[in-house]
mmCIF file of C-alpha atoms and ligand atoms in Angstrom:
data_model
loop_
_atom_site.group_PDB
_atom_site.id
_atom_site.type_symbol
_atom_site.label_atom_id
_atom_site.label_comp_id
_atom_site.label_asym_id
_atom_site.label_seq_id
_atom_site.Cartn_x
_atom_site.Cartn_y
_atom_site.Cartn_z
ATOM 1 C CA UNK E 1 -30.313 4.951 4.514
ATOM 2 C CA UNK E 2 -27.142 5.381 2.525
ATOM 3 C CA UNK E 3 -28.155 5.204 -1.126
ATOM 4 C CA UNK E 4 -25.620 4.914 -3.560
ATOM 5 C CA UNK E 5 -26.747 5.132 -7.261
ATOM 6 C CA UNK E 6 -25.352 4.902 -11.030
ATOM 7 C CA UNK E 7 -21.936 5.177 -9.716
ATOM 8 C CA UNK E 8 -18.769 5.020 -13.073
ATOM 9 C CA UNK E 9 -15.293 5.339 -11.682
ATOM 10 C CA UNK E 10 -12.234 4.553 -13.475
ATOM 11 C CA UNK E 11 -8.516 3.825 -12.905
ATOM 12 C CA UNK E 12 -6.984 6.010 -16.462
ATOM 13 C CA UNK E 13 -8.716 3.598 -19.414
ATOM 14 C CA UNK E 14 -10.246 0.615 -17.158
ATOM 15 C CA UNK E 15 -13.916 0.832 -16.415
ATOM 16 C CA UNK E 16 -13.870 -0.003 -12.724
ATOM 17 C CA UNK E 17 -16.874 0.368 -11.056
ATOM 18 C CA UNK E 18 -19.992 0.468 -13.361
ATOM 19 C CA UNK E 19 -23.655 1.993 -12.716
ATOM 20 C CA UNK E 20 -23.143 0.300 -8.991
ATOM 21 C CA UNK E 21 -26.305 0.973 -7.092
ATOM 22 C CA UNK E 22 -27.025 -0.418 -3.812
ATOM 23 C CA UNK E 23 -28.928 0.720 -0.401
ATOM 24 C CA UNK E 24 -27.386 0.062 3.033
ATOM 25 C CA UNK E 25 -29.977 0.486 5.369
ATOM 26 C CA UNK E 26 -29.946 2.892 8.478
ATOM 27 C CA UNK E 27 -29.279 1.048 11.874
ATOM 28 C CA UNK E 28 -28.228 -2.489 9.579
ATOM 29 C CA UNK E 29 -24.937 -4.328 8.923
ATOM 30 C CA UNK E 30 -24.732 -4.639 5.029
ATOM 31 C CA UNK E 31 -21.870 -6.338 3.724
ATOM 32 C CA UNK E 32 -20.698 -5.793 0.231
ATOM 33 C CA UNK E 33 -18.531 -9.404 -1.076
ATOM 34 C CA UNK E 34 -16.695 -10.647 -3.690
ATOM 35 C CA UNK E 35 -13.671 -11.584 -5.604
ATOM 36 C CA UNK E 36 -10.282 -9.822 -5.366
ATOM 37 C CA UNK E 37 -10.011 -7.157 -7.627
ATOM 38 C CA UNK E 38 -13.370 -7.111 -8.499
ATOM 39 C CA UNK E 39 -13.738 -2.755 -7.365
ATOM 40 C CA UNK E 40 -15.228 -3.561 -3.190
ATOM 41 C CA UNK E 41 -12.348 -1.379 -2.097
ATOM 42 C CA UNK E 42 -12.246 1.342 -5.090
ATOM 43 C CA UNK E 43 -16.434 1.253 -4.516
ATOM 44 C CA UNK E 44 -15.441 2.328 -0.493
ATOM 45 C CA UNK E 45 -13.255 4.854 -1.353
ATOM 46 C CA UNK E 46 -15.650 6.618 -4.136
ATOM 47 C CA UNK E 47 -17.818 6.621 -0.711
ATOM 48 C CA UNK E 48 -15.560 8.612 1.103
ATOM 49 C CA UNK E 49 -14.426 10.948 -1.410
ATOM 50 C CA UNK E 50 -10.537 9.707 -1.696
ATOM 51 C CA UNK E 51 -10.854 8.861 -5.536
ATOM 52 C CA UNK E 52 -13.123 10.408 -8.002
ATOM 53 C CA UNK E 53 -16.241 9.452 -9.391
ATOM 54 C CA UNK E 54 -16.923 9.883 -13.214
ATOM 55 C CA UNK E 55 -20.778 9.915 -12.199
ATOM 56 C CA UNK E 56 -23.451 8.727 -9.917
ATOM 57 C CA UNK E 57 -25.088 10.010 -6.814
ATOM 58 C CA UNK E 58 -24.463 9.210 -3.198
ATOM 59 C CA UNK E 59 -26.870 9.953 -0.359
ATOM 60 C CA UNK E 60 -27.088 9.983 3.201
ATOM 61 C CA UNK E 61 -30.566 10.661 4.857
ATOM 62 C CA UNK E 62 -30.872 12.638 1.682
ATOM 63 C CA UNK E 63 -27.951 14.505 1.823
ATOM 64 C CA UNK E 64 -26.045 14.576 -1.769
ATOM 65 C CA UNK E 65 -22.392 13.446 -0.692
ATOM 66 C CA UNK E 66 -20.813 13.147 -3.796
ATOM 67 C CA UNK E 67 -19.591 16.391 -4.581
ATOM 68 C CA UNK E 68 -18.131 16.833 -0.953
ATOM 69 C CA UNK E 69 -14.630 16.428 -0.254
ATOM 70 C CA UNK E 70 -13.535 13.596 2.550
ATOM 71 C CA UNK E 71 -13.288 15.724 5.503
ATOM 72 C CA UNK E 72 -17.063 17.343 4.563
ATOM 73 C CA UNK E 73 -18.397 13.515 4.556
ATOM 74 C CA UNK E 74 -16.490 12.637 8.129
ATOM 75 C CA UNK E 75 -18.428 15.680 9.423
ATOM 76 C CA UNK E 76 -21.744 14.779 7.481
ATOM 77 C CA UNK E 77 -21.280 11.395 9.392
ATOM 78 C CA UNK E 78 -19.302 8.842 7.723
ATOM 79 C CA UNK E 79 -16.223 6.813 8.910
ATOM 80 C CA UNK E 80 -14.143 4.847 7.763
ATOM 81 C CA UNK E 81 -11.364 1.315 8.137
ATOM 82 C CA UNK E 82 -9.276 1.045 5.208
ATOM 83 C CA UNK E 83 -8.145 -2.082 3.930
ATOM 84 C CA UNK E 84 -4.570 -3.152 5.893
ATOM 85 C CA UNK E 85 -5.425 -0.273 8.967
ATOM 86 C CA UNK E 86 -3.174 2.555 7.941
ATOM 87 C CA UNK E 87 -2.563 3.077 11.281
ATOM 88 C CA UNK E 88 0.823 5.223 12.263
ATOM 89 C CA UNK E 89 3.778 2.956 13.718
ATOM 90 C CA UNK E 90 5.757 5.785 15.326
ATOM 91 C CA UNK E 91 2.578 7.231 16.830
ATOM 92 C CA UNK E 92 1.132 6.024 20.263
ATOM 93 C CA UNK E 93 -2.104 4.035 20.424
ATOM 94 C CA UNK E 94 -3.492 7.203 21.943
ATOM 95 C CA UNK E 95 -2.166 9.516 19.639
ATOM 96 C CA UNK E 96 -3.159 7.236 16.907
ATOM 97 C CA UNK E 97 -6.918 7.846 18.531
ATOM 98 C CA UNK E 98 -6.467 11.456 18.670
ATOM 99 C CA UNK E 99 -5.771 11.945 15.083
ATOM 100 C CA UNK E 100 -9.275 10.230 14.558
ATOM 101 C CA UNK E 101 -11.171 13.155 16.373
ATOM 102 C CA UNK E 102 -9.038 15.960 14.138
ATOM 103 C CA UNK E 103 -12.154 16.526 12.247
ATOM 104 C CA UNK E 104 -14.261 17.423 15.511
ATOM 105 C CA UNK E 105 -14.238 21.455 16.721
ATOM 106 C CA UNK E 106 -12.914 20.555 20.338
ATOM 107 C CA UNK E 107 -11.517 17.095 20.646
ATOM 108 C CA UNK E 108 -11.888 16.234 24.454
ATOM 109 C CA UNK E 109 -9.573 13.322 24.545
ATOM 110 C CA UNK E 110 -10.288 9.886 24.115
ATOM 111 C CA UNK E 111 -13.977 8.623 25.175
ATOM 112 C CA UNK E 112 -14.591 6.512 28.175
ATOM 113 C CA UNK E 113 -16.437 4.091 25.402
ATOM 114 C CA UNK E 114 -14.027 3.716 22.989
ATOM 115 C CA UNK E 115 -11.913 1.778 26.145
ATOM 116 C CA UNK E 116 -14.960 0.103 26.678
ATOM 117 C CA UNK E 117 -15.385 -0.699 23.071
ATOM 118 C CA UNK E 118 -11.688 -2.364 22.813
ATOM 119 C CA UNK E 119 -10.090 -2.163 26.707
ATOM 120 C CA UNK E 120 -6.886 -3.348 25.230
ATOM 121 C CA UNK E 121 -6.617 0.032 23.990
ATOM 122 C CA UNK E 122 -6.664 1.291 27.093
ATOM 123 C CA UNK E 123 -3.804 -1.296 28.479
ATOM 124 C CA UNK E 124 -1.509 -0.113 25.669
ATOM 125 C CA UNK E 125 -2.426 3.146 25.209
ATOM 126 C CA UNK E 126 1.026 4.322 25.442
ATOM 127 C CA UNK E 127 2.769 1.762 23.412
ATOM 128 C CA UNK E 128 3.387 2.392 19.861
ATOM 129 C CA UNK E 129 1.279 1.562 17.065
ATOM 130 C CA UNK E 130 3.687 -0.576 14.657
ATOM 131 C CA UNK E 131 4.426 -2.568 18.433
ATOM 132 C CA UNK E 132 1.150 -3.557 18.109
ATOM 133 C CA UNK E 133 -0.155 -7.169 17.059
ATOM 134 C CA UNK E 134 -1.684 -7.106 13.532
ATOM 135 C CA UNK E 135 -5.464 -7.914 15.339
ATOM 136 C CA UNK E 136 -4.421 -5.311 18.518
ATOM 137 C CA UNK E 137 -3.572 -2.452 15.120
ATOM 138 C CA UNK E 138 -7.242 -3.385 13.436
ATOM 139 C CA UNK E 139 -9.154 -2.644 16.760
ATOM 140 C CA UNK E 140 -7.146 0.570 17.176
ATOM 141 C CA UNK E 141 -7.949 1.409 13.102
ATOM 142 C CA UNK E 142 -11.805 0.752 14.290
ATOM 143 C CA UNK E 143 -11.532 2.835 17.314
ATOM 144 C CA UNK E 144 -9.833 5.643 15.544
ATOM 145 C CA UNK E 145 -12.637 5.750 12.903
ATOM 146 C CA UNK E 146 -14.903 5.802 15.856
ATOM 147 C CA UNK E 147 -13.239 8.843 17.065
ATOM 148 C CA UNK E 148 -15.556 11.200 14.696
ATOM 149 C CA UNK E 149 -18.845 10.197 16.097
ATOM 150 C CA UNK E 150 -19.656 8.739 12.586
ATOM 151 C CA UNK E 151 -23.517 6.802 11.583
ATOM 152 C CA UNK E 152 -22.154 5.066 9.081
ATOM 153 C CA UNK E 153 -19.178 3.209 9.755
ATOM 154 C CA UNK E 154 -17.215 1.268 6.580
ATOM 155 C CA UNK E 155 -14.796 -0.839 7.331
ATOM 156 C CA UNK E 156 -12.623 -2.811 4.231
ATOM 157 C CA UNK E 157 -11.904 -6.248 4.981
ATOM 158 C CA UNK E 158 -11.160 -5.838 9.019
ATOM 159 C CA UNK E 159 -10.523 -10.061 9.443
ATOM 160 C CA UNK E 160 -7.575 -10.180 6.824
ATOM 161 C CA UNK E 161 -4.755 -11.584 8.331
ATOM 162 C CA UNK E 162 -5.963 -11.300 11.764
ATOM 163 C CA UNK E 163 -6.023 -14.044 14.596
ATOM 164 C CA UNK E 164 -9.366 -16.057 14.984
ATOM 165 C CA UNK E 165 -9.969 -14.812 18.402
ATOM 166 C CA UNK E 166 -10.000 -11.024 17.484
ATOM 167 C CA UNK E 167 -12.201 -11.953 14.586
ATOM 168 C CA UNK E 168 -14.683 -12.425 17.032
ATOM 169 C CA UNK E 169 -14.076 -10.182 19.264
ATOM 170 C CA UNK E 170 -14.402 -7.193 16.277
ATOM 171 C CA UNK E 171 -17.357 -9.134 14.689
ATOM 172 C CA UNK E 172 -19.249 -8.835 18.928
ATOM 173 C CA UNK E 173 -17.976 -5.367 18.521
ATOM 174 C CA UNK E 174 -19.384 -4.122 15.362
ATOM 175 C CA UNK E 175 -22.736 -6.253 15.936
ATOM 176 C CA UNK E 176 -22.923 -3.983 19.204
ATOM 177 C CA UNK E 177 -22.616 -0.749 17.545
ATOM 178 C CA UNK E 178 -25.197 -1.609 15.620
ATOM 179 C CA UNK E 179 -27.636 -3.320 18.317
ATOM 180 C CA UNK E 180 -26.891 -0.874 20.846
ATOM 181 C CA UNK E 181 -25.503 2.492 19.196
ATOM 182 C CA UNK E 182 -28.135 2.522 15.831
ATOM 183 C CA UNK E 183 -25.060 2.585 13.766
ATOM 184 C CA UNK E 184 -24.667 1.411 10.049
ATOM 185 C CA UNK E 185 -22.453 -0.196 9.082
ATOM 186 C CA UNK E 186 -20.797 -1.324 6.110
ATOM 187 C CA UNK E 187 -18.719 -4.354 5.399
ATOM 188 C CA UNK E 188 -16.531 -5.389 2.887
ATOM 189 C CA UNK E 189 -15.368 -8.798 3.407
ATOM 190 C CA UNK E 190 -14.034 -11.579 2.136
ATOM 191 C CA UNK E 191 -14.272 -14.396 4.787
ATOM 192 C CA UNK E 192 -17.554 -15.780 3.860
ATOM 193 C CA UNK E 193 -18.974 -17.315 7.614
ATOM 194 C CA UNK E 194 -17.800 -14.002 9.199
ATOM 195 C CA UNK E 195 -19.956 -11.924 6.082
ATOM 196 C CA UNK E 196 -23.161 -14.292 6.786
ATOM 197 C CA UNK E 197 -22.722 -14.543 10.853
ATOM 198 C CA UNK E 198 -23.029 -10.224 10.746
ATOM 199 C CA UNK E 199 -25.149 -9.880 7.582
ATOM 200 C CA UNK E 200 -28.627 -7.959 8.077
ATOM 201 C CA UNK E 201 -28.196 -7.677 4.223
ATOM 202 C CA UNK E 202 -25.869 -8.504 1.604
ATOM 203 C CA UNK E 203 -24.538 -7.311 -1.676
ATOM 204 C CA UNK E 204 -22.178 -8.998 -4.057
ATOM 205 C CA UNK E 205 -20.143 -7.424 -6.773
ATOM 206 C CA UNK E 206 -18.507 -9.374 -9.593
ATOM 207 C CA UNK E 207 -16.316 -7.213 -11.981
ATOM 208 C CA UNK E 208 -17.158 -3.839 -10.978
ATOM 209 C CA UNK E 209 -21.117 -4.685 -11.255
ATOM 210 C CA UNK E 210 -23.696 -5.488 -8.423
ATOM 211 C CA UNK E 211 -24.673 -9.022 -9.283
ATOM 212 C CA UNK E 212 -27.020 -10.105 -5.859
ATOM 213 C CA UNK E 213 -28.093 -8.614 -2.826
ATOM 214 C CA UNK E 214 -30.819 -9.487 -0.401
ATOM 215 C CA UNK E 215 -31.298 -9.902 3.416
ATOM 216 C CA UNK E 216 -28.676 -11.700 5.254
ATOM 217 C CA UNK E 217 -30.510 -14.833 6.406
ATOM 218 C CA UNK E 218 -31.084 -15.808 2.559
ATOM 219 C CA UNK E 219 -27.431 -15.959 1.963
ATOM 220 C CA UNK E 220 -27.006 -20.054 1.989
ATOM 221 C CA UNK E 221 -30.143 -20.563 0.006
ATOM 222 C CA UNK E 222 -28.698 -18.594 -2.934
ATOM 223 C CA UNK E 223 -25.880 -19.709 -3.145
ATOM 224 C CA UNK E 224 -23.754 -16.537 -1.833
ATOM 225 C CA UNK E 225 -20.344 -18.273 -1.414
ATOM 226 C CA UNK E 226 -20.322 -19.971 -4.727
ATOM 227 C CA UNK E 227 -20.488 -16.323 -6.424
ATOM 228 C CA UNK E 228 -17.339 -15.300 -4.376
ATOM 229 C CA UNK E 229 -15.170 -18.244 -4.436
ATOM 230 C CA UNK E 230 -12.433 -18.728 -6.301
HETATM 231 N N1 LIG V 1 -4.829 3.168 -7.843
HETATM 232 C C1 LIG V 1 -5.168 2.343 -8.842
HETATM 233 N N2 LIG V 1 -4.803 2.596 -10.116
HETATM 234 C C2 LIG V 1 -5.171 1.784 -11.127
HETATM 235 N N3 LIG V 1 -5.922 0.661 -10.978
HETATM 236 C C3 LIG V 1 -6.308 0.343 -9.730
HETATM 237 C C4 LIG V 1 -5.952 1.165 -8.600
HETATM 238 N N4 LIG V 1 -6.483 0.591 -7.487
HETATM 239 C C5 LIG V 1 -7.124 -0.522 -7.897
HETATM 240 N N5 LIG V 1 -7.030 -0.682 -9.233
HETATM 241 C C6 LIG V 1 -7.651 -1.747 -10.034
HETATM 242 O O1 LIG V 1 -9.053 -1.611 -9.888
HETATM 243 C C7 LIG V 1 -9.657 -2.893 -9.779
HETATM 244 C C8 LIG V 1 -10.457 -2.959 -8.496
HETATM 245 O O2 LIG V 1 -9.559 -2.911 -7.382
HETATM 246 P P1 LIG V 1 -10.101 -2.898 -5.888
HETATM 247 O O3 LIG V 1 -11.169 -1.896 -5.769
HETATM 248 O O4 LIG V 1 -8.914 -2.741 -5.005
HETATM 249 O O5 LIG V 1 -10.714 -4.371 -5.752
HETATM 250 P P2 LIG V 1 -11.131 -5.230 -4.469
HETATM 251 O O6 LIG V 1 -11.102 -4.335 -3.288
HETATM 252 O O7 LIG V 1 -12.487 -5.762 -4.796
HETATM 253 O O8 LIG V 1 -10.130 -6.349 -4.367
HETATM 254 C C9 LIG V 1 -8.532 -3.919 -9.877
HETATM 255 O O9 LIG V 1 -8.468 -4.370 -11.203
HETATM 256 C C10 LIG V 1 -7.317 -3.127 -9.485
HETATM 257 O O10 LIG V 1 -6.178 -3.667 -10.117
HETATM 258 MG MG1 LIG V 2 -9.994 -4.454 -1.505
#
């Protein structure tokens, strides 16, 4: 399991994230919810090394992560979707991909099942990435993170802005990496029947604190969407 304990960050003065402590567990979808603003995104990022933590601990099957820098989690298994794609506009779709495996020894282009995963890939594999429909650009961000082979797959807010078709096609998608690959993932999302349709488990944050978790299926009966609407 991913086991993330005690965790302080802060942005210059501002107490962001405080003693956050929450288990995803291995081969589960957890999704992490909440307000805007209230540290989901900041909390991802402490995950993956890109800001720094003031303390805590962070561990994957027991591995100590937090001390690692991003590159040195990737390899130790970790990938990640960051909130609006980041994808490169100038780059191909394939190119885009291929930056994805830069972290492996011998990238041997892209996998059969990453076309398989998201065949529109494959049909514009060639075309650039900013040509690419804002739902067509989240897929690719997916497949890119997919690239490194991770076991635990993050992904911040993938359904923002994105048509209602592609929502489900992403949410079939990551519910297959987990059925069928043993992945885990973790979700950060906002749109609440998306967050309960995928939730094996659930955590909710409110002002940089964990204020619920529990499995998925209890998420109507307490109340879930009343502690993350606005
Ligand atoms: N780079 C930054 N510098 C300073 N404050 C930041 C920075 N990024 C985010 N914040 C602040 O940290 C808080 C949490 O932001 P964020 O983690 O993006 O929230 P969420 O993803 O839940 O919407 C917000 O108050 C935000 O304004
Ligand atoms: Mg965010």
């Amino acid at each position: 399991m991913l086991d993330i304990a005690g965790l302080n960050q802060y942005y210059s003065g501002s107490h962001i994230l405080r003693d956050v402590s929450l288990q995803a567990p291995e081969g589960k979808l957890s999704v992490l919810l909440g307000r805007n603003g209230v540290g989901k995104s900041t909390l991802l990022k402490c995950l993956m090394g890109v800001v720094p933590i003031r303390s805590g601990s962070i561990q994957w099957h027991g591995q100590a992560l937090e001390a690692l820098k991003p590159h040195a989690r990737v390899a130790a298994g970790l990938g990640y979707v960051p909130q609006g794609r980041e994808i490169f506009p100038r780059l191909t779709v394939e190119e885009n991909l291929l930056v994805g495996a830069a972290s492996r020894k011998a990238p041997k282009g892209i996998p059969a099942q990453i076309y398989e995963l998201f065949p529109v890939l494959k049909d514009m594999k060639s075309r650039r990435g900013g040509d690419l429909s804002g739902g067509q650009q989240q897929q690719l961000a997916i497949g890119r993170a997919l690239m490194s082979e991770p076991r635990v797959l993050i992904l911040d807010e993938p359904t923002e802005g994105i048509q209602p078709n592609i929502i489900q096609d992403i949410g079939r998608t990551l519910r297959r990496l987990v059925d069928e690959f043993g992945m885990t993932i973790v979700l950060v999302e906002q749109y609440y029947e998306f967050a309960e349709m995928l939730a094996d488990h659930y955590v909710v944050m409110d002002r940089g604190e964990v204020i619920a978790h529990g499995p998925g299926a209890e998420m109507q009966d307490k109340g879930v969407r009343s502690l993350i609407s606005v």
